[in-house]
mmCIF file of C-alpha atoms and ligand atoms in Angstrom:
data_model
loop_
_atom_site.group_PDB
_atom_site.id
_atom_site.type_symbol
_atom_site.label_atom_id
_atom_site.label_comp_id
_atom_site.label_asym_id
_atom_site.label_seq_id
_atom_site.Cartn_x
_atom_site.Cartn_y
_atom_site.Cartn_z
ATOM 1 C CA MET A 16 -247.086 -76.126 -70.370
ATOM 2 C CA SER A 17 -245.151 -77.873 -67.787
ATOM 3 C CA ILE A 18 -243.077 -76.245 -65.147
ATOM 4 C CA SER A 19 -240.035 -79.102 -66.296
ATOM 5 C CA LEU A 20 -240.030 -76.638 -69.719
ATOM 6 C CA PHE A 21 -237.989 -74.267 -67.460
ATOM 7 C CA ASP A 22 -235.994 -77.247 -65.985
ATOM 8 C CA ILE A 23 -231.908 -76.800 -66.200
ATOM 9 C CA LYS A 24 -231.077 -79.539 -63.297
ATOM 10 C CA GLY A 25 -227.978 -80.924 -64.179
ATOM 11 C CA LYS A 26 -226.822 -78.279 -67.202
ATOM 12 C CA ASN A 27 -223.239 -77.216 -67.124
ATOM 13 C CA ALA A 28 -223.240 -73.549 -67.220
ATOM 14 C CA LEU A 29 -220.123 -71.203 -67.817
ATOM 15 C CA VAL A 30 -220.914 -67.874 -66.900
ATOM 16 C CA THR A 31 -217.782 -65.601 -67.969
ATOM 17 C CA GLY A 32 -216.916 -62.905 -64.848
ATOM 18 C CA SER A 33 -218.918 -64.314 -62.150
ATOM 19 C CA THR A 34 -216.933 -63.902 -59.252
ATOM 20 C CA HIS A 35 -219.376 -60.858 -58.473
ATOM 21 C CA GLY A 36 -221.478 -58.768 -59.686
ATOM 22 C CA LEU A 37 -224.430 -59.588 -62.569
ATOM 23 C CA GLY A 38 -222.422 -62.338 -63.512
ATOM 24 C CA MET A 39 -222.652 -63.820 -59.883
ATOM 25 C CA ALA A 40 -226.477 -63.075 -59.965
ATOM 26 C CA MET A 41 -227.065 -64.707 -63.057
ATOM 27 C CA ALA A 42 -224.635 -67.631 -62.302
ATOM 28 C CA ARG A 43 -226.093 -68.371 -58.801
ATOM 29 C CA GLY A 44 -229.599 -68.110 -60.261
ATOM 30 C CA LEU A 45 -228.940 -70.933 -62.765
ATOM 31 C CA GLY A 46 -227.130 -72.863 -59.703
ATOM 32 C CA LEU A 47 -229.849 -72.429 -57.362
ATOM 33 C CA ALA A 48 -232.395 -73.949 -60.451
ATOM 34 C CA GLY A 49 -230.033 -76.963 -60.484
ATOM 35 C CA ALA A 50 -227.387 -75.699 -62.842
ATOM 36 C CA ASN A 51 -223.582 -77.061 -62.452
ATOM 37 C CA ILE A 52 -221.738 -73.569 -62.638
ATOM 38 C CA ILE A 53 -218.646 -72.730 -63.886
ATOM 39 C CA VAL A 54 -217.068 -70.015 -62.311
ATOM 40 C CA ASN A 55 -214.664 -67.713 -64.366
ATOM 41 C CA GLY A 56 -212.859 -64.719 -63.524
ATOM 42 C CA ASN A 57 -209.419 -63.182 -64.416
ATOM 43 C CA SER A 58 -207.982 -61.138 -61.700
ATOM 44 C CA SER A 59 -206.643 -63.728 -59.097
ATOM 45 C CA GLN A 60 -206.915 -67.511 -58.156
ATOM 46 C CA GLU A 61 -207.836 -66.195 -54.454
ATOM 47 C CA LYS A 62 -211.270 -64.055 -56.013
ATOM 48 C CA ILE A 63 -212.170 -67.363 -58.182
ATOM 49 C CA ASP A 64 -211.978 -69.801 -54.820
ATOM 50 C CA LYS A 65 -213.521 -67.589 -52.912
ATOM 51 C CA ALA A 66 -216.537 -67.256 -55.321
ATOM 52 C CA VAL A 67 -216.484 -71.039 -55.601
ATOM 53 C CA ALA A 68 -216.634 -71.561 -51.775
ATOM 54 C CA GLN A 69 -219.610 -68.819 -51.788
ATOM 55 C CA TYR A 70 -221.579 -70.944 -54.569
ATOM 56 C CA LYS A 71 -220.875 -74.171 -52.849
ATOM 57 C CA SER A 72 -222.117 -72.943 -49.440
ATOM 58 C CA GLU A 73 -225.190 -72.196 -51.375
ATOM 59 C CA GLY A 74 -225.666 -75.549 -52.381
ATOM 60 C CA ILE A 75 -224.184 -75.224 -55.619
ATOM 61 C CA ASN A 76 -222.258 -77.591 -57.852
ATOM 62 C CA THR A 77 -219.729 -75.197 -58.599
ATOM 63 C CA THR A 78 -215.875 -75.495 -60.264
ATOM 64 C CA GLY A 79 -213.877 -72.375 -61.222
ATOM 65 C CA TYR A 80 -211.584 -71.523 -64.086
ATOM 66 C CA LYS A 81 -209.132 -68.515 -64.211
ATOM 67 C CA PHE A 82 -208.538 -67.186 -67.640
ATOM 68 C CA ASN A 83 -208.427 -63.964 -69.245
ATOM 69 C CA VAL A 84 -211.289 -64.193 -71.985
ATOM 70 C CA THR A 85 -209.729 -62.028 -74.883
ATOM 71 C CA ARG A 86 -206.808 -64.213 -75.008
ATOM 72 C CA GLU A 87 -207.753 -67.199 -77.380
ATOM 73 C CA GLU A 88 -204.973 -69.449 -76.800
ATOM 74 C CA GLU A 89 -206.188 -69.312 -72.882
ATOM 75 C CA VAL A 90 -210.326 -69.680 -74.183
ATOM 76 C CA ILE A 91 -209.080 -72.722 -75.999
ATOM 77 C CA SER A 92 -206.888 -74.314 -73.299
ATOM 78 C CA ALA A 93 -209.601 -73.425 -70.377
ATOM 79 C CA ILE A 94 -212.315 -74.992 -72.542
ATOM 80 C CA ALA A 95 -210.424 -78.093 -73.097
ATOM 81 C CA GLN A 96 -209.763 -78.772 -69.441
ATOM 82 C CA ILE A 97 -213.180 -77.524 -68.769
ATOM 83 C CA GLU A 98 -214.836 -80.465 -70.825
ATOM 84 C CA THR A 99 -212.582 -83.034 -69.663
ATOM 85 C CA GLU A 100 -212.850 -82.195 -65.898
ATOM 86 C CA VAL A 101 -216.338 -81.211 -65.807
ATOM 87 C CA GLY A 102 -217.512 -82.228 -68.762
ATOM 88 C CA GLN A 103 -219.880 -80.474 -71.961
ATOM 89 C CA ILE A 104 -220.897 -76.514 -71.750
ATOM 90 C CA ASP A 105 -224.617 -76.895 -72.383
ATOM 91 C CA ILE A 106 -225.239 -72.834 -71.472
ATOM 92 C CA LEU A 107 -222.376 -70.331 -71.646
ATOM 93 C CA VAL A 108 -223.321 -66.805 -70.172
ATOM 94 C CA ASN A 109 -220.745 -64.055 -71.915
ATOM 95 C CA ASN A 110 -221.063 -61.879 -69.108
ATOM 96 C CA ALA A 111 -217.644 -60.718 -68.664
ATOM 97 C CA GLY A 112 -217.447 -57.201 -69.183
ATOM 98 C CA ILE A 113 -215.737 -53.386 -68.559
ATOM 99 C CA ILE A 114 -216.731 -49.791 -68.470
ATOM 100 C CA LYS A 115 -214.227 -46.844 -69.032
ATOM 101 C CA ARG A 116 -216.311 -43.654 -68.348
ATOM 102 C CA THR A 117 -214.850 -40.824 -70.467
ATOM 103 C CA PRO A 118 -215.903 -38.610 -72.818
ATOM 104 C CA LEU A 119 -214.962 -39.559 -76.412
ATOM 105 C CA ILE A 120 -212.994 -36.364 -77.195
ATOM 106 C CA GLU A 121 -210.939 -37.011 -74.533
ATOM 107 C CA MET A 122 -210.460 -40.999 -74.617
ATOM 108 C CA GLU A 123 -207.584 -42.730 -75.228
ATOM 109 C CA VAL A 124 -207.322 -44.973 -78.426
ATOM 110 C CA SER A 125 -205.962 -47.893 -76.563
ATOM 111 C CA ASP A 126 -208.543 -47.448 -73.903
ATOM 112 C CA PHE A 127 -211.712 -47.672 -76.802
ATOM 113 C CA LYS A 128 -210.000 -50.831 -78.117
ATOM 114 C CA GLU A 129 -209.598 -52.339 -74.616
ATOM 115 C CA VAL A 130 -213.333 -51.957 -74.365
ATOM 116 C CA ILE A 131 -214.161 -53.236 -77.293
ATOM 117 C CA ASP A 132 -211.949 -56.484 -76.514
ATOM 118 C CA VAL A 133 -213.235 -57.032 -73.266
ATOM 119 C CA ASP A 134 -216.822 -56.476 -74.280
ATOM 120 C CA LEU A 135 -217.013 -57.319 -77.953
ATOM 121 C CA VAL A 136 -214.725 -59.196 -79.018
ATOM 122 C CA SER A 137 -214.394 -61.652 -75.960
ATOM 123 C CA PRO A 138 -217.760 -62.839 -76.560
ATOM 124 C CA PHE A 139 -217.116 -64.170 -80.178
ATOM 125 C CA ILE A 140 -213.550 -65.908 -79.107
ATOM 126 C CA VAL A 141 -215.212 -67.663 -76.319
ATOM 127 C CA SER A 142 -218.485 -68.716 -78.179
ATOM 128 C CA LYS A 143 -216.437 -69.628 -80.858
ATOM 129 C CA HIS A 144 -214.774 -72.328 -79.108
ATOM 130 C CA VAL A 145 -217.669 -73.616 -76.734
ATOM 131 C CA VAL A 146 -220.187 -73.566 -79.949
ATOM 132 C CA LYS A 147 -218.177 -76.043 -81.669
ATOM 133 C CA GLY A 148 -219.270 -78.997 -78.922
ATOM 134 C CA MET A 149 -222.849 -77.373 -79.144
ATOM 135 C CA ILE A 150 -222.520 -77.823 -82.936
ATOM 136 C CA ALA A 151 -221.443 -81.347 -82.463
ATOM 137 C CA ARG A 152 -224.438 -82.343 -80.253
ATOM 138 C CA LYS A 153 -227.117 -80.438 -82.096
ATOM 139 C CA GLU A 154 -228.070 -78.188 -78.662
ATOM 140 C CA GLY A 155 -226.670 -75.605 -76.571
ATOM 141 C CA LYS A 156 -227.947 -72.238 -74.932
ATOM 142 C CA VAL A 157 -225.875 -69.113 -75.364
ATOM 143 C CA ILE A 158 -226.703 -65.707 -73.759
ATOM 144 C CA ASN A 159 -224.720 -62.336 -74.433
ATOM 145 C CA ILE A 160 -224.852 -60.010 -71.936
ATOM 146 C CA CYS A 161 -225.829 -57.045 -73.492
ATOM 147 C CA SER A 162 -226.792 -53.437 -71.945
ATOM 148 C CA MET A 163 -229.145 -50.472 -72.338
ATOM 149 C CA MET A 164 -226.272 -49.277 -74.094
ATOM 150 C CA SER A 165 -227.114 -51.809 -76.684
ATOM 151 C CA GLU A 166 -230.078 -49.541 -77.448
ATOM 152 C CA LEU A 167 -229.311 -46.040 -75.911
ATOM 153 C CA GLY A 168 -225.682 -43.477 -76.202
ATOM 154 C CA ARG A 169 -225.173 -41.501 -72.504
ATOM 155 C CA ASN A 170 -222.526 -39.120 -72.460
ATOM 156 C CA GLY A 171 -218.905 -40.439 -71.532
ATOM 157 C CA VAL A 172 -219.529 -44.274 -72.120
ATOM 158 C CA GLY A 173 -219.460 -44.127 -76.068
ATOM 159 C CA ALA A 174 -216.835 -46.897 -76.226
ATOM 160 C CA TYR A 175 -218.872 -49.152 -73.927
ATOM 161 C CA ALA A 176 -222.151 -48.115 -76.159
ATOM 162 C CA ALA A 177 -220.150 -48.681 -79.042
ATOM 163 C CA ALA A 178 -219.371 -52.564 -77.734
ATOM 164 C CA LYS A 179 -222.953 -53.168 -76.246
ATOM 165 C CA GLY A 180 -224.518 -52.316 -79.374
ATOM 166 C CA GLY A 181 -222.314 -54.407 -81.421
ATOM 167 C CA LEU A 182 -223.063 -57.152 -78.934
ATOM 168 C CA LYS A 183 -226.607 -56.869 -80.163
ATOM 169 C CA MET A 184 -225.872 -57.517 -83.771
ATOM 170 C CA LEU A 185 -223.257 -60.043 -83.022
ATOM 171 C CA THR A 186 -226.349 -61.981 -80.988
ATOM 172 C CA GLN A 187 -228.635 -61.764 -83.779
ATOM 173 C CA ASN A 188 -225.851 -62.843 -86.057
ATOM 174 C CA MET A 189 -224.924 -65.496 -84.331
ATOM 175 C CA ALA A 190 -228.595 -66.632 -84.153
ATOM 176 C CA THR A 191 -228.509 -66.450 -87.859
ATOM 177 C CA GLU A 192 -225.484 -68.599 -88.049
ATOM 178 C CA TRP A 193 -226.147 -71.361 -85.493
ATOM 179 C CA ALA A 194 -230.037 -71.486 -85.251
ATOM 180 C CA LYS A 195 -229.812 -74.097 -87.473
ATOM 181 C CA HIS A 196 -227.832 -76.625 -85.335
ATOM 182 C CA ASN A 197 -230.678 -76.142 -82.437
ATOM 183 C CA ILE A 198 -228.426 -73.492 -80.716
ATOM 184 C CA GLN A 199 -230.246 -70.717 -79.116
ATOM 185 C CA VAL A 200 -228.232 -67.614 -79.159
ATOM 186 C CA ASN A 201 -230.431 -64.581 -77.016
ATOM 187 C CA GLY A 202 -228.968 -61.814 -74.952
ATOM 188 C CA ILE A 203 -229.733 -59.906 -71.731
ATOM 189 C CA GLY A 204 -230.199 -56.408 -71.332
ATOM 190 C CA PRO A 205 -229.551 -55.219 -67.640
ATOM 191 C CA GLY A 206 -231.121 -51.631 -66.858
ATOM 192 C CA TYR A 207 -229.685 -49.889 -64.052
ATOM 193 C CA PHE A 208 -228.738 -52.304 -61.170
ATOM 194 C CA ALA A 209 -226.848 -51.798 -58.126
ATOM 195 C CA THR A 210 -223.119 -53.670 -58.707
ATOM 196 C CA SER A 211 -219.798 -52.662 -57.949
ATOM 197 C CA GLN A 212 -219.556 -50.955 -61.519
ATOM 198 C CA THR A 213 -222.546 -48.666 -60.900
ATOM 199 C CA ALA A 214 -221.104 -47.777 -57.291
ATOM 200 C CA PRO A 215 -219.328 -44.671 -58.651
ATOM 201 C CA ILE A 216 -222.679 -43.257 -60.094
ATOM 202 C CA ARG A 217 -225.115 -44.744 -57.494
ATOM 203 C CA VAL A 218 -223.291 -42.706 -54.501
ATOM 204 C CA ASP A 219 -225.427 -40.675 -52.504
ATOM 205 C CA GLY A 220 -225.779 -37.261 -53.705
ATOM 206 C CA HIS A 221 -224.428 -37.977 -56.913
ATOM 207 C CA PRO A 222 -226.717 -36.217 -60.122
ATOM 208 C CA PHE A 223 -226.767 -39.934 -61.557
ATOM 209 C CA ASN A 224 -228.455 -41.777 -58.680
ATOM 210 C CA GLY A 225 -231.876 -39.415 -58.697
ATOM 211 C CA PHE A 226 -231.811 -39.360 -62.212
ATOM 212 C CA ILE A 227 -231.687 -43.192 -62.477
ATOM 213 C CA VAL A 228 -234.554 -43.455 -60.175
ATOM 214 C CA ASN A 229 -236.787 -40.944 -61.906
ATOM 215 C CA ARG A 230 -235.986 -42.071 -65.390
ATOM 216 C CA THR A 231 -236.831 -45.718 -64.294
ATOM 217 C CA PRO A 232 -240.665 -46.337 -64.575
ATOM 218 C CA ALA A 233 -240.215 -49.094 -61.371
ATOM 219 C CA ALA A 234 -238.692 -45.860 -59.829
ATOM 220 C CA LYS A 235 -235.624 -48.229 -58.417
ATOM 221 C CA TRP A 236 -232.529 -49.597 -59.000
ATOM 222 C CA GLY A 237 -232.535 -53.581 -59.879
ATOM 223 C CA ASP A 238 -231.184 -56.183 -57.631
ATOM 224 C CA PRO A 239 -229.010 -58.275 -59.380
ATOM 225 C CA SER A 240 -231.115 -61.213 -58.487
ATOM 226 C CA ASP A 241 -234.051 -59.644 -60.499
ATOM 227 C CA LEU A 242 -232.013 -61.479 -63.677
ATOM 228 C CA ALA A 243 -231.928 -64.846 -62.708
ATOM 229 C CA GLY A 244 -235.583 -65.512 -64.048
ATOM 230 C CA ALA A 245 -234.429 -64.549 -67.589
ATOM 231 C CA ALA A 246 -231.246 -66.123 -67.454
ATOM 232 C CA ILE A 247 -233.365 -69.468 -66.191
ATOM 233 C CA PHE A 248 -235.501 -68.766 -69.196
ATOM 234 C CA LEU A 249 -233.087 -68.361 -71.707
ATOM 235 C CA SER A 250 -231.160 -71.450 -70.803
ATOM 236 C CA SER A 251 -233.824 -73.567 -70.242
ATOM 237 C CA LYS A 252 -236.379 -75.693 -73.281
ATOM 238 C CA ALA A 253 -239.001 -72.753 -72.696
ATOM 239 C CA SER A 254 -237.056 -70.735 -75.109
ATOM 240 C CA ASP A 255 -236.196 -73.583 -77.739
ATOM 241 C CA PHE A 256 -237.551 -71.293 -80.828
ATOM 242 C CA VAL A 257 -236.339 -67.988 -79.120
ATOM 243 C CA ASN A 258 -233.330 -67.226 -81.587
ATOM 244 C CA GLY A 259 -231.425 -63.473 -81.354
ATOM 245 C CA HIS A 260 -233.738 -61.811 -78.760
ATOM 246 C CA VAL A 261 -232.870 -59.495 -76.539
ATOM 247 C CA LEU A 262 -234.818 -59.504 -73.296
ATOM 248 C CA TYR A 263 -234.469 -56.258 -71.745
ATOM 249 C CA VAL A 264 -234.779 -56.560 -67.635
ATOM 250 C CA ASP A 265 -234.632 -52.663 -67.210
ATOM 251 C CA GLY A 266 -237.824 -51.750 -64.457
ATOM 252 C CA GLY A 267 -239.468 -50.254 -68.172
ATOM 253 C CA ILE A 268 -236.666 -47.975 -68.880
ATOM 254 C CA LEU A 269 -236.588 -48.620 -72.754
ATOM 255 C CA ALA A 270 -240.433 -48.485 -72.619
ATOM 256 C CA THR A 271 -240.416 -44.479 -71.994
ATOM 257 C CA ILE A 272 -239.057 -41.460 -72.926
ATOM 258 C CA GLY A 273 -238.853 -40.627 -69.541
ATOM 259 C CA LYS A 274 -240.672 -37.694 -67.526
ATOM 260 C CA PRO A 275 -239.436 -34.185 -66.146
ATOM 261 C CA SER A 276 -237.947 -34.317 -62.117
ATOM 262 C CA ASN A 277 -240.634 -32.853 -60.986
ATOM 263 C CA GLU A 278 -243.153 -34.883 -62.125
ATOM 264 C CA SER A 279 -244.051 -38.360 -59.693
HETATM 265 C C1 GCO B 19 -223.489 -46.265 -66.834
HETATM 266 C C2 GCO B 19 -223.639 -47.756 -66.359
HETATM 267 C C3 GCO B 19 -224.242 -48.387 -67.854
HETATM 268 C C4 GCO B 19 -224.838 -50.028 -67.108
HETATM 269 C C5 GCO B 19 -225.777 -50.945 -67.744
HETATM 270 C C6 GCO B 19 -226.828 -50.244 -68.403
HETATM 271 O O1 GCO B 19 -222.186 -45.857 -67.039
HETATM 272 O O2 GCO B 19 -224.073 -45.741 -67.635
HETATM 273 O O3 GCO B 19 -222.291 -48.013 -65.897
HETATM 274 O O4 GCO B 19 -223.305 -48.528 -68.891
HETATM 275 O O5 GCO B 19 -223.757 -50.593 -66.069
HETATM 276 O O6 GCO B 19 -224.552 -51.449 -68.849
HETATM 277 O O7 GCO B 19 -227.756 -51.023 -69.088
#
């Protein structure tokens, strides 16, 4: 086995939602391994420009594109623009996502639908249009960012869990349909990571903070950089016969039922 199995130098990787958080950490990992990073975000051009400058300051070849992953027309024109200006998209990481922490009984239908739209429908929309080029070239890597909530429920995150559970099955089905074109579709399932998304439940004194540390065999929140290895593996030749798999990077959460809080 040779290290070149993991070589992604010069590959073009589009990572949705990569101006901050886990998306940025994975894009950074791919970029430091030699991939050209195509940053996407939707909040403001300024945020994208700032992120692009940050990647570039680390020597990563980066371009940025603002588009809303839930709007098919925007996705179609952004992908056409990327393919003209940057080149073919070799690696697609469907990372953009949102969470709304509201008990189901209190949740507005419009909020539920918004979560499903961003977290489940958008990976379908973006993949559908990126994969056309991959099918023509008979080569490509798609990584869908799943969650602990692809496997487990939790009070107050029902819409998110429904979307992420769906994304796991969408991953399996994309693999079912596209593996024959030499496109590997897999997922990464992050455990609990210290990001802005989890900031509200990580604050000191929040009962969830201690709960997660106790619930995780590795006994800590993950550092976003812990995801780079999984992203590189699933983007490289090393995973050429890995299809429809969700690689959980969770410090062991899914391996155990957990323990009472008085047990060390
Ligand atoms: C929550 C968290 C999670 C995570 C993550 C876990 O409120 O439970 O925000 O949903 O963000 O996806 O894998």
